[in-house]
PDB file of C-alpha atoms in Angstrom:
ATOM      1  CA  ILE A   1     -44.034  14.220 -17.891  1.00 31.00           C
ATOM      2  CA  PHE A   2     -42.198  12.868 -14.852  1.00 32.00           C
ATOM      3  CA  MET A   3     -43.557   9.340 -14.970  1.00 31.00           C
ATOM      4  CA  ASN A   4     -41.882   5.959 -14.873  1.00 31.00           C
ATOM      5  CA  LYS A   5     -42.298   5.108 -18.551  1.00 31.00           C
ATOM      6  CA  TYR A   6     -40.984   5.979 -22.009  1.00 30.00           C
ATOM      7  CA  TYR A   7     -41.936   9.090 -23.958  1.00 33.00           C
ATOM      8  CA  SER A   8     -41.023  10.675 -27.249  1.00 35.00           C
ATOM      9  CA  PHE A   9     -39.423  14.101 -27.106  1.00 38.00           C
ATOM     10  CA  LEU A  10     -39.519  16.073 -30.354  1.00 39.00           C
ATOM     11  CA  LEU A  11     -37.125  18.778 -31.477  1.00 41.00           C
ATOM     12  CA  LYS A  12     -37.904  20.410 -34.808  1.00 37.00           C
ATOM     13  CA  VAL A  13     -35.209  22.499 -36.433  1.00 38.00           C
ATOM     14  CA  ASN A  14     -35.299  23.721 -40.045  1.00 37.00           C
ATOM     15  CA  MET A  15     -37.972  21.228 -41.081  1.00 33.00           C
ATOM     16  CA  MET A  16     -36.053  18.413 -39.349  1.00 36.00           C
ATOM     17  CA  THR A  17     -37.657  16.390 -36.585  1.00 36.00           C
ATOM     18  CA  ILE A  18     -35.272  14.779 -34.150  1.00 38.00           C
ATOM     19  CA  ILE A  19     -36.619  12.021 -31.945  1.00 36.00           C
ATOM     20  CA  ILE A  20     -35.284  12.038 -28.415  1.00 41.00           C
ATOM     21  CA  LEU A  21     -36.219   9.255 -26.024  1.00 35.00           C
ATOM     22  CA  MET A  22     -36.958  10.057 -22.411  1.00 42.00           C
ATOM     23  CA  VAL A  23     -36.133   6.983 -20.395  1.00 35.00           C
ATOM     24  CA  SER A  24     -37.363   5.897 -17.009  1.00 32.00           C
ATOM     25  CA  ASN A  25     -34.394   7.373 -15.092  1.00 39.00           C
ATOM     26  CA  MET A  26     -35.492  10.764 -16.470  1.00 41.00           C
ATOM     27  CA  GLN A  27     -32.515  11.256 -18.766  1.00 41.00           C
ATOM     28  CA  LEU A  28     -32.701  12.095 -22.455  1.00 39.00           C
ATOM     29  CA  HIS A  29     -30.676  10.221 -25.006  1.00 38.00           C
ATOM     30  CA  ALA A  30     -30.362  11.150 -28.668  1.00 44.00           C
ATOM     31  CA  GLN A  31     -27.600   9.866 -30.881  1.00 38.00           C
ATOM     32  CA  ASN A  32     -28.148  12.572 -33.477  1.00 36.00           C
ATOM     33  CA  PHE A  33     -28.478  15.705 -31.336  1.00 45.00           C
ATOM     34  CA  ASP A  34     -24.803  16.611 -31.767  1.00 41.00           C
ATOM     35  CA  ALA A  35     -25.222  16.694 -35.519  1.00 39.00           C
ATOM     36  CA  ILE A  36     -28.102  19.197 -35.563  1.00 52.00           C
ATOM     37  CA  ARG A  37     -26.982  21.996 -37.840  1.00 56.00           C
ATOM     38  CA  GLY A  38     -23.394  21.155 -37.087  1.00 66.00           C
ATOM     39  CA  PHE A  39     -23.568  21.845 -33.363  1.00 83.00           C
ATOM     40  CA  ASN A  40     -22.397  19.865 -30.385  1.00 88.00           C
ATOM     41  CA  GLY A  41     -25.023  20.682 -27.796  1.00 92.00           C
ATOM     42  CA  CYS A  42     -26.838  19.728 -24.650  1.00 92.00           C
ATOM     43  CA  VAL A  43     -30.034  20.513 -22.793  1.00 93.00           C
ATOM     44  CA  VAL A  44     -30.557  20.215 -19.037  1.00 95.00           C
ATOM     45  CA  MET A  45     -33.953  20.567 -17.376  1.00 95.00           C
ATOM     46  CA  ILE A  46     -34.462  20.245 -13.618  1.00 96.00           C
ATOM     47  CA  ASN A  47     -37.782  20.225 -11.784  1.00 97.00           C
ATOM     48  CA  VAL A  48     -37.381  22.930  -9.129  1.00 97.00           C
ATOM     49  CA  LYS A  49     -39.695  21.108  -6.696  1.00 96.00           C
ATOM     50  CA  THR A  50     -38.327  17.576  -7.014  1.00 94.00           C
ATOM     51  CA  SER A  51     -35.050  15.798  -7.763  1.00 88.00           C
ATOM     52  CA  ASP A  52     -36.181  14.883 -11.302  1.00 93.00           C
ATOM     53  CA  SER A  53     -33.959  16.024 -14.150  1.00 92.00           C
ATOM     54  CA  LEU A  54     -33.756  15.600 -17.913  1.00 90.00           C
ATOM     55  CA  ILE A  55     -30.268  15.525 -19.390  1.00 90.00           C
ATOM     56  CA  TYR A  56     -29.595  15.648 -23.104  1.00 84.00           C
ATOM     57  CA  ASN A  57     -25.931  14.822 -23.853  1.00 89.00           C
ATOM     58  CA  GLN A  58     -24.631  14.013 -20.391  1.00 92.00           C
ATOM     59  CA  MET A  59     -20.958  14.472 -21.228  1.00 95.00           C
ATOM     60  CA  LEU A  60     -21.355  18.074 -22.397  1.00 94.00           C
ATOM     61  CA  ALA A  61     -23.815  18.815 -19.584  1.00 96.00           C
ATOM     62  CA  LYS A  62     -20.983  18.192 -17.092  1.00 97.00           C
ATOM     63  CA  GLU A  63     -18.302  20.072 -19.023  1.00 96.00           C
ATOM     64  CA  ARG A  64     -17.316  23.480 -17.691  1.00 96.00           C
ATOM     65  CA  THR A  65     -16.878  26.406 -20.068  1.00 95.00           C
ATOM     66  CA  THR A  66     -17.071  30.189 -19.997  1.00 96.00           C
ATOM     67  CA  PRO A  67     -20.562  31.468 -19.115  1.00 97.00           C
ATOM     68  CA  CYS A  68     -20.374  34.563 -21.326  1.00 97.00           C
ATOM     69  CA  SER A  69     -23.367  36.854 -20.832  1.00 98.00           C
ATOM     70  CA  THR A  70     -25.410  34.314 -18.872  1.00 98.00           C
ATOM     71  CA  PHE A  71     -23.433  35.659 -15.905  1.00 98.00           C
ATOM     72  CA  LYS A  72     -25.558  38.808 -16.203  1.00 98.00           C
ATOM     73  CA  ILE A  73     -28.190  36.862 -14.234  1.00 98.00           C
ATOM     74  CA  TRP A  74     -25.882  36.816 -11.225  1.00 98.00           C
ATOM     75  CA  ASN A  75     -24.249  40.176 -11.864  1.00 98.00           C
ATOM     76  CA  THR A  76     -27.755  41.679 -11.727  1.00 98.00           C
ATOM     77  CA  LEU A  77     -28.647  39.933  -8.464  1.00 98.00           C
ATOM     78  CA  ILE A  78     -25.355  40.868  -6.807  1.00 98.00           C
ATOM     79  CA  GLY A  79     -25.796  44.444  -8.010  1.00 98.00           C
ATOM     80  CA  CYS A  80     -29.254  44.534  -6.439  1.00 98.00           C
ATOM     81  CA  GLU A  81     -27.965  43.138  -3.158  1.00 98.00           C
ATOM     82  CA  SER A  82     -25.185  45.760  -3.214  1.00 98.00           C
ATOM     83  CA  GLY A  83     -27.672  48.614  -3.532  1.00 97.00           C
ATOM     84  CA  LEU A  84     -26.486  49.528  -7.021  1.00 98.00           C
ATOM     85  CA  ILE A  85     -29.766  48.837  -8.866  1.00 97.00           C
ATOM     86  CA  GLN A  86     -32.865  50.682  -7.682  1.00 91.00           C
ATOM     87  CA  SER A  87     -35.577  49.586 -10.114  1.00 96.00           C
ATOM     88  CA  LYS A  88     -35.915  48.080 -13.558  1.00 96.00           C
ATOM     89  CA  ASP A  89     -36.787  51.452 -15.088  1.00 95.00           C
ATOM     90  CA  SER A  90     -34.302  53.751 -13.331  1.00 93.00           C
ATOM     91  CA  LEU A  91     -31.177  54.944 -15.146  1.00 96.00           C
ATOM     92  CA  PHE A  92     -28.544  52.219 -14.866  1.00 97.00           C
ATOM     93  CA  TYR A  93     -25.896  52.967 -17.487  1.00 97.00           C
ATOM     94  CA  ILE A  94     -24.697  56.300 -18.846  1.00 97.00           C
ATOM     95  CA  TRP A  95     -23.229  55.811 -22.295  1.00 97.00           C
ATOM     96  CA  ASP A  96     -19.580  56.857 -22.486  1.00 95.00           C
ATOM     97  CA  GLY A  97     -19.907  58.110 -26.053  1.00 96.00           C
ATOM     98  CA  VAL A  98     -17.784  55.321 -27.534  1.00 96.00           C
ATOM     99  CA  LYS A  99     -19.436  53.984 -30.679  1.00 96.00           C
ATOM    100  CA  ARG A 100     -19.704  50.184 -30.517  1.00 96.00           C
ATOM    101  CA  ASP A 101     -20.878  47.566 -33.007  1.00 93.00           C
ATOM    102  CA  TYR A 102     -24.194  46.935 -31.237  1.00 94.00           C
ATOM    103  CA  GLU A 103     -26.473  49.930 -31.682  1.00 95.00           C
ATOM    104  CA  GLY A 104     -28.422  49.142 -28.529  1.00 96.00           C
ATOM    105  CA  TRP A 105     -25.280  49.759 -26.484  1.00 97.00           C
ATOM    106  CA  ASN A 106     -24.790  53.306 -27.809  1.00 98.00           C
ATOM    107  CA  GLN A 107     -27.228  55.039 -25.479  1.00 98.00           C
ATOM    108  CA  ASN A 108     -28.151  55.485 -21.833  1.00 98.00           C
ATOM    109  CA  LEU A 109     -29.866  52.349 -20.522  1.00 98.00           C
ATOM    110  CA  THR A 110     -32.084  51.129 -17.716  1.00 98.00           C
ATOM    111  CA  ILE A 111     -31.199  47.753 -16.181  1.00 98.00           C
ATOM    112  CA  ALA A 112     -34.056  46.193 -18.160  1.00 98.00           C
ATOM    113  CA  GLU A 113     -32.612  47.574 -21.399  1.00 98.00           C
ATOM    114  CA  ALA A 114     -29.038  46.632 -20.507  1.00 98.00           C
ATOM    115  CA  PHE A 115     -30.186  43.055 -19.828  1.00 98.00           C
ATOM    116  CA  LYS A 116     -32.259  42.946 -23.026  1.00 97.00           C
ATOM    117  CA  TYR A 117     -29.417  44.257 -25.207  1.00 97.00           C
ATOM    118  CA  SER A 118     -26.851  42.235 -23.225  1.00 97.00           C
ATOM    119  CA  CYS A 119     -24.758  45.383 -22.912  1.00 98.00           C
ATOM    120  CA  VAL A 120     -21.264  44.290 -21.929  1.00 97.00           C
ATOM    121  CA  PRO A 121     -19.928  47.794 -21.059  1.00 97.00           C
ATOM    122  CA  ALA A 122     -22.905  48.385 -18.753  1.00 98.00           C
ATOM    123  CA  TYR A 123     -22.333  45.164 -16.854  1.00 98.00           C
ATOM    124  CA  GLN A 124     -18.571  45.684 -16.756  1.00 98.00           C
ATOM    125  CA  ASN A 125     -19.253  49.023 -15.099  1.00 98.00           C
ATOM    126  CA  LEU A 126     -21.581  47.296 -12.609  1.00 98.00           C
ATOM    127  CA  ALA A 127     -18.951  44.676 -11.791  1.00 98.00           C
ATOM    128  CA  ARG A 128     -16.355  47.376 -11.103  1.00 98.00           C
ATOM    129  CA  LYS A 129     -18.798  49.116  -8.756  1.00 98.00           C
ATOM    130  CA  ILE A 130     -19.500  45.846  -6.934  1.00 98.00           C
ATOM    131  CA  GLY A 131     -15.773  45.412  -6.497  1.00 98.00           C
ATOM    132  CA  VAL A 132     -13.476  42.408  -6.232  1.00 98.00           C
ATOM    133  CA  ARG A 133     -14.054  41.631  -2.562  1.00 98.00           C
ATOM    134  CA  ARG A 134     -17.841  41.794  -2.680  1.00 98.00           C
ATOM    135  CA  MET A 135     -18.053  39.946  -6.008  1.00 98.00           C
ATOM    136  CA  ASN A 136     -15.808  37.126  -4.795  1.00 98.00           C
ATOM    137  CA  LYS A 137     -17.805  36.812  -1.594  1.00 98.00           C
ATOM    138  CA  TRP A 138     -20.997  36.197  -3.560  1.00 98.00           C
ATOM    139  CA  ILE A 139     -19.320  33.946  -6.135  1.00 98.00           C
ATOM    140  CA  ARG A 140     -18.051  31.688  -3.369  1.00 98.00           C
ATOM    141  CA  LYS A 141     -21.302  31.864  -1.420  1.00 98.00           C
ATOM    142  CA  ILE A 142     -23.435  30.603  -4.297  1.00 98.00           C
ATOM    143  CA  GLY A 143     -20.748  28.216  -5.576  1.00 98.00           C
ATOM    144  CA  TYR A 144     -20.583  29.562  -9.107  1.00 98.00           C
ATOM    145  CA  GLY A 145     -18.608  27.020 -11.141  1.00 98.00           C
ATOM    146  CA  ASP A 146     -14.901  27.037 -10.326  1.00 98.00           C
ATOM    147  CA  CYS A 147     -15.172  30.505  -8.659  1.00 98.00           C
ATOM    148  CA  ASN A 148     -12.148  31.775 -10.625  1.00 98.00           C
ATOM    149  CA  THR A 149     -12.301  35.560 -11.085  1.00 97.00           C
ATOM    150  CA  LYS A 150      -8.544  36.109 -11.416  1.00 96.00           C
ATOM    151  CA  SER A 151      -8.704  37.304 -15.034  1.00 96.00           C
ATOM    152  CA  GLY A 152     -10.182  40.606 -13.859  1.00 97.00           C
ATOM    153  CA  ILE A 153     -13.242  42.023 -12.141  1.00 98.00           C
ATOM    154  CA  ASP A 154     -14.765  43.290 -15.388  1.00 97.00           C
ATOM    155  CA  ILE A 155     -13.925  40.387 -17.719  1.00 97.00           C
ATOM    156  CA  PHE A 156     -13.819  37.189 -15.654  1.00 98.00           C
ATOM    157  CA  TRP A 157     -17.050  35.817 -17.192  1.00 98.00           C
ATOM    158  CA  LEU A 158     -15.925  36.527 -20.776  1.00 96.00           C
ATOM    159  CA  PRO A 159     -13.654  34.510 -23.094  1.00 91.00           C
ATOM    160  CA  ARG A 160     -10.405  36.427 -23.701  1.00 87.00           C
ATOM    161  CA  LYS A 161      -7.199  35.281 -25.359  1.00 85.00           C
ATOM    162  CA  GLY A 162      -4.430  34.837 -22.834  1.00 85.00           C
ATOM    163  CA  LYS A 163      -6.934  34.798 -19.959  1.00 89.00           C
ATOM    164  CA  THR A 164      -8.748  32.016 -18.130  1.00 91.00           C
ATOM    165  CA  SER A 165     -12.372  32.896 -17.428  1.00 95.00           C
ATOM    166  CA  ILE A 166     -14.560  31.550 -14.681  1.00 97.00           C
ATOM    167  CA  LEU A 167     -15.909  28.165 -15.815  1.00 97.00           C
ATOM    168  CA  ILE A 168     -19.281  26.536 -15.216  1.00 98.00           C
ATOM    169  CA  SER A 169     -21.164  23.550 -16.657  1.00 98.00           C
ATOM    170  CA  PRO A 170     -24.732  23.475 -18.001  1.00 98.00           C
ATOM    171  CA  MET A 171     -25.695  21.186 -15.104  1.00 98.00           C
ATOM    172  CA  GLU A 172     -24.279  23.662 -12.602  1.00 98.00           C
ATOM    173  CA  GLN A 173     -26.081  26.533 -14.327  1.00 98.00           C
ATOM    174  CA  ALA A 174     -29.458  24.778 -14.064  1.00 98.00           C
ATOM    175  CA  LEU A 175     -28.854  23.690 -10.459  1.00 98.00           C
ATOM    176  CA  LEU A 176     -28.069  27.274  -9.458  1.00 98.00           C
ATOM    177  CA  ILE A 177     -31.329  28.479 -11.001  1.00 98.00           C
ATOM    178  CA  LYS A 178     -33.165  25.814  -9.009  1.00 98.00           C
ATOM    179  CA  LYS A 179     -31.465  26.938  -5.802  1.00 98.00           C
ATOM    180  CA  LEU A 180     -32.280  30.556  -6.619  1.00 98.00           C
ATOM    181  CA  VAL A 181     -35.964  29.773  -7.108  1.00 98.00           C
ATOM    182  CA  ASN A 182     -36.062  27.854  -3.829  1.00 98.00           C
ATOM    183  CA  GLY A 183     -34.422  30.640  -1.842  1.00 98.00           C
ATOM    184  CA  LYS A 184     -31.229  28.707  -1.104  1.00 98.00           C
ATOM    185  CA  LEU A 185     -28.680  31.312  -2.209  1.00 98.00           C
ATOM    186  CA  GLY A 186     -29.350  34.268   0.068  1.00 97.00           C
ATOM    187  CA  PHE A 187     -30.787  36.721  -2.458  1.00 98.00           C
ATOM    188  CA  SER A 188     -33.713  38.840  -1.292  1.00 98.00           C
ATOM    189  CA  ALA A 189     -37.237  38.537  -2.664  1.00 98.00           C
ATOM    190  CA  GLU A 190     -36.893  42.072  -4.047  1.00 97.00           C
ATOM    191  CA  SER A 191     -33.758  41.209  -6.009  1.00 98.00           C
ATOM    192  CA  LYS A 192     -35.320  38.059  -7.412  1.00 98.00           C
ATOM    193  CA  SER A 193     -38.488  39.926  -8.347  1.00 98.00           C
ATOM    194  CA  LEU A 194     -36.544  42.521 -10.328  1.00 98.00           C
ATOM    195  CA  LEU A 195     -34.585  39.808 -12.121  1.00 98.00           C
ATOM    196  CA  LYS A 196     -37.777  37.992 -13.145  1.00 98.00           C
ATOM    197  CA  LYS A 197     -39.218  41.209 -14.560  1.00 98.00           C
ATOM    198  CA  ILE A 198     -36.242  41.910 -16.785  1.00 98.00           C
ATOM    199  CA  ALA A 199     -35.567  38.255 -17.718  1.00 98.00           C
ATOM    200  CA  LEU A 200     -39.110  37.493 -18.931  1.00 98.00           C
ATOM    201  CA  SER A 201     -38.643  36.264 -22.479  1.00 97.00           C
ATOM    202  CA  LEU A 202     -41.880  34.625 -23.613  1.00 97.00           C
ATOM    203  CA  VAL A 203     -45.485  34.268 -22.414  1.00 96.00           C
ATOM    204  CA  THR A 204     -47.918  31.719 -23.874  1.00 95.00           C
ATOM    205  CA  ASN A 205     -51.149  30.069 -22.789  1.00 94.00           C
ATOM    206  CA  ASN A 206     -49.066  27.229 -21.334  1.00 93.00           C
ATOM    207  CA  GLY A 207     -46.546  29.207 -19.327  1.00 95.00           C
ATOM    208  CA  ARG A 208     -43.758  31.761 -19.032  1.00 97.00           C
ATOM    209  CA  MET A 209     -40.106  31.507 -19.987  1.00 98.00           C
ATOM    210  CA  TYR A 210     -37.350  33.544 -18.337  1.00 98.00           C
ATOM    211  CA  GLY A 211     -33.749  33.464 -19.437  1.00 98.00           C
ATOM    212  CA  LYS A 212     -30.470  34.963 -20.576  1.00 98.00           C
ATOM    213  CA  THR A 213     -28.450  34.203 -23.658  1.00 98.00           C
ATOM    214  CA  GLY A 214     -24.685  34.119 -23.884  1.00 97.00           C
ATOM    215  CA  SER A 215     -22.378  34.069 -26.902  1.00 96.00           C
ATOM    216  CA  GLY A 216     -18.632  33.910 -27.293  1.00 92.00           C
ATOM    217  CA  GLU A 217     -15.554  32.367 -28.781  1.00 81.00           C
ATOM    218  CA  ASN A 218     -14.281  29.151 -27.254  1.00 71.00           C
ATOM    219  CA  VAL A 219     -10.752  30.512 -26.951  1.00 62.00           C
ATOM    220  CA  GLY A 220      -8.043  28.284 -28.394  1.00 61.00           C
ATOM    221  CA  LYS A 221     -10.442  26.108 -30.376  1.00 62.00           C
ATOM    222  CA  GLU A 222     -10.897  27.037 -34.034  1.00 62.00           C
ATOM    223  CA  ASN A 223     -14.457  27.257 -35.382  1.00 59.00           C
ATOM    224  CA  ASN A 224     -15.863  26.396 -31.981  1.00 80.00           C
ATOM    225  CA  ASN A 225     -17.957  29.314 -30.796  1.00 92.00           C
ATOM    226  CA  ILE A 226     -20.355  28.768 -27.920  1.00 94.00           C
ATOM    227  CA  GLY A 227     -23.971  29.728 -27.363  1.00 96.00           C
ATOM    228  CA  TRP A 228     -25.909  29.586 -24.095  1.00 97.00           C
ATOM    229  CA  PHE A 229     -29.487  30.006 -22.969  1.00 98.00           C
ATOM    230  CA  VAL A 230     -30.092  29.639 -19.235  1.00 98.00           C
ATOM    231  CA  GLY A 231     -33.231  30.249 -17.246  1.00 98.00           C
ATOM    232  CA  LEU A 232     -36.556  29.090 -15.878  1.00 98.00           C
ATOM    233  CA  VAL A 233     -39.878  27.981 -17.310  1.00 98.00           C
ATOM    234  CA  GLU A 234     -43.066  28.188 -15.255  1.00 97.00           C
ATOM    235  CA  SER A 235     -45.799  26.171 -16.882  1.00 95.00           C
ATOM    236  CA  ASN A 236     -48.956  24.181 -16.339  1.00 91.00           C
ATOM    237  CA  ARG A 237     -46.657  21.159 -16.114  1.00 90.00           C
ATOM    238  CA  GLY A 238     -44.551  22.612 -13.324  1.00 94.00           C
ATOM    239  CA  SER A 239     -41.496  24.838 -12.966  1.00 96.00           C
ATOM    240  CA  PHE A 240     -38.163  23.813 -14.463  1.00 97.00           C
ATOM    241  CA  ALA A 241     -34.701  25.331 -14.397  1.00 98.00           C
ATOM    242  CA  PHE A 242     -32.910  24.839 -17.700  1.00 97.00           C
ATOM    243  CA  ALA A 243     -29.620  25.336 -19.495  1.00 97.00           C
ATOM    244  CA  CYS A 244     -28.867  24.871 -23.183  1.00 96.00           C
ATOM    245  CA  LEU A 245     -25.302  24.998 -24.488  1.00 96.00           C
ATOM    246  CA  ILE A 246     -24.223  24.621 -28.115  1.00 94.00           C
ATOM    247  CA  LYS A 247     -20.772  24.656 -29.669  1.00 92.00           C
ATOM    248  CA  GLY A 248     -19.795  25.076 -33.296  1.00 89.00           C
ATOM    249  CA  LYS A 249     -18.673  27.495 -35.990  1.00 86.00           C
ATOM    250  CA  ARG A 250     -22.045  29.289 -36.086  1.00 87.00           C
ATOM    251  CA  ALA A 251     -23.064  28.786 -32.464  1.00 92.00           C
ATOM    252  CA  SER A 252     -24.598  31.755 -30.651  1.00 94.00           C
ATOM    253  CA  GLY A 253     -26.868  32.519 -27.744  1.00 96.00           C
ATOM    254  CA  LYS A 254     -29.615  33.463 -30.178  1.00 95.00           C
ATOM    255  CA  ILE A 255     -29.595  29.987 -31.715  1.00 94.00           C
ATOM    256  CA  ALA A 256     -29.342  28.278 -28.313  1.00 95.00           C
ATOM    257  CA  LYS A 257     -32.443  30.217 -27.267  1.00 95.00           C
ATOM    258  CA  GLN A 258     -34.260  29.159 -30.436  1.00 92.00           C
ATOM    259  CA  ILE A 259     -33.436  25.503 -29.788  1.00 91.00           C
ATOM    260  CA  MET A 260     -34.469  25.630 -26.125  1.00 92.00           C
ATOM    261  CA  THR A 261     -37.668  27.496 -26.958  1.00 92.00           C
ATOM    262  CA  GLN A 262     -38.579  24.934 -29.623  1.00 88.00           C
ATOM    263  CA  VAL A 263     -37.997  22.058 -27.211  1.00 87.00           C
ATOM    264  CA  LEU A 264     -40.237  23.691 -24.605  1.00 90.00           C
ATOM    265  CA  MET A 265     -42.966  24.606 -27.096  1.00 87.00           C
ATOM    266  CA  ASP A 266     -43.015  21.231 -28.845  1.00 82.00           C
ATOM    267  CA  ASN A 267     -43.549  19.577 -25.478  1.00 81.00           C
ATOM    268  CA  GLN A 268     -46.124  22.114 -24.278  1.00 85.00           C
ATOM    269  CA  TYR A 269     -44.100  23.650 -21.453  1.00 88.00           C
ATOM    270  CA  ILE A 270     -44.757  27.052 -22.989  1.00 89.00           C
TER     271      ILE A 270
END
């Protein structure tokens, strides 16, 4: 796909086919992407072995916002490096007995289950165990967005009224995944191996997709929820870090994942 010529890039959503042109500087341009199902959205794909990148909606790709549960990627890695996670199947979270809206959260969980169910209380507990000093050290070391954790050790990645969360752009998210894959961030092979096991999302004849969703309210902006899907695809066409962000009244991580998955499948990455 990384060739010096024009290609068509197809995104099919609800029986709609959107044509996206991939131009010779390896950027994607589509005038109608923002209108898809009422979302303002972007897609970033970066070849982890080269400097080639595909950017869909450049303005939004550079805009920082709250990462929501996509931060669980890094919370997991930092927890591993801190000796707080032993294996993907060992007991990670002991339910506190508080009944919450998401049934998957109302039970004891392994790290694999906590990641799958995106269990906020489990990861808040992990963040508290990591502690402010150790968390900030890693945040600064990897250069995670604006590195602002002042809203609180167990909420800084979440949107909260009256609080300013850590902020990161889709481009920064994808670049960090690329650095992670290439061993540039200081995480051990063991930590990265565990993360890949629990983040595996889809396997096809063409490749494997790893990722984490994130959903939340864009605080202070009415009817402007956000949805993330951030991760890595390993395919016959190469390995690519990616980030998809959508904004809108019905935006969610689940829908962002659906969009990103469709883009990858339509273009035979997975």
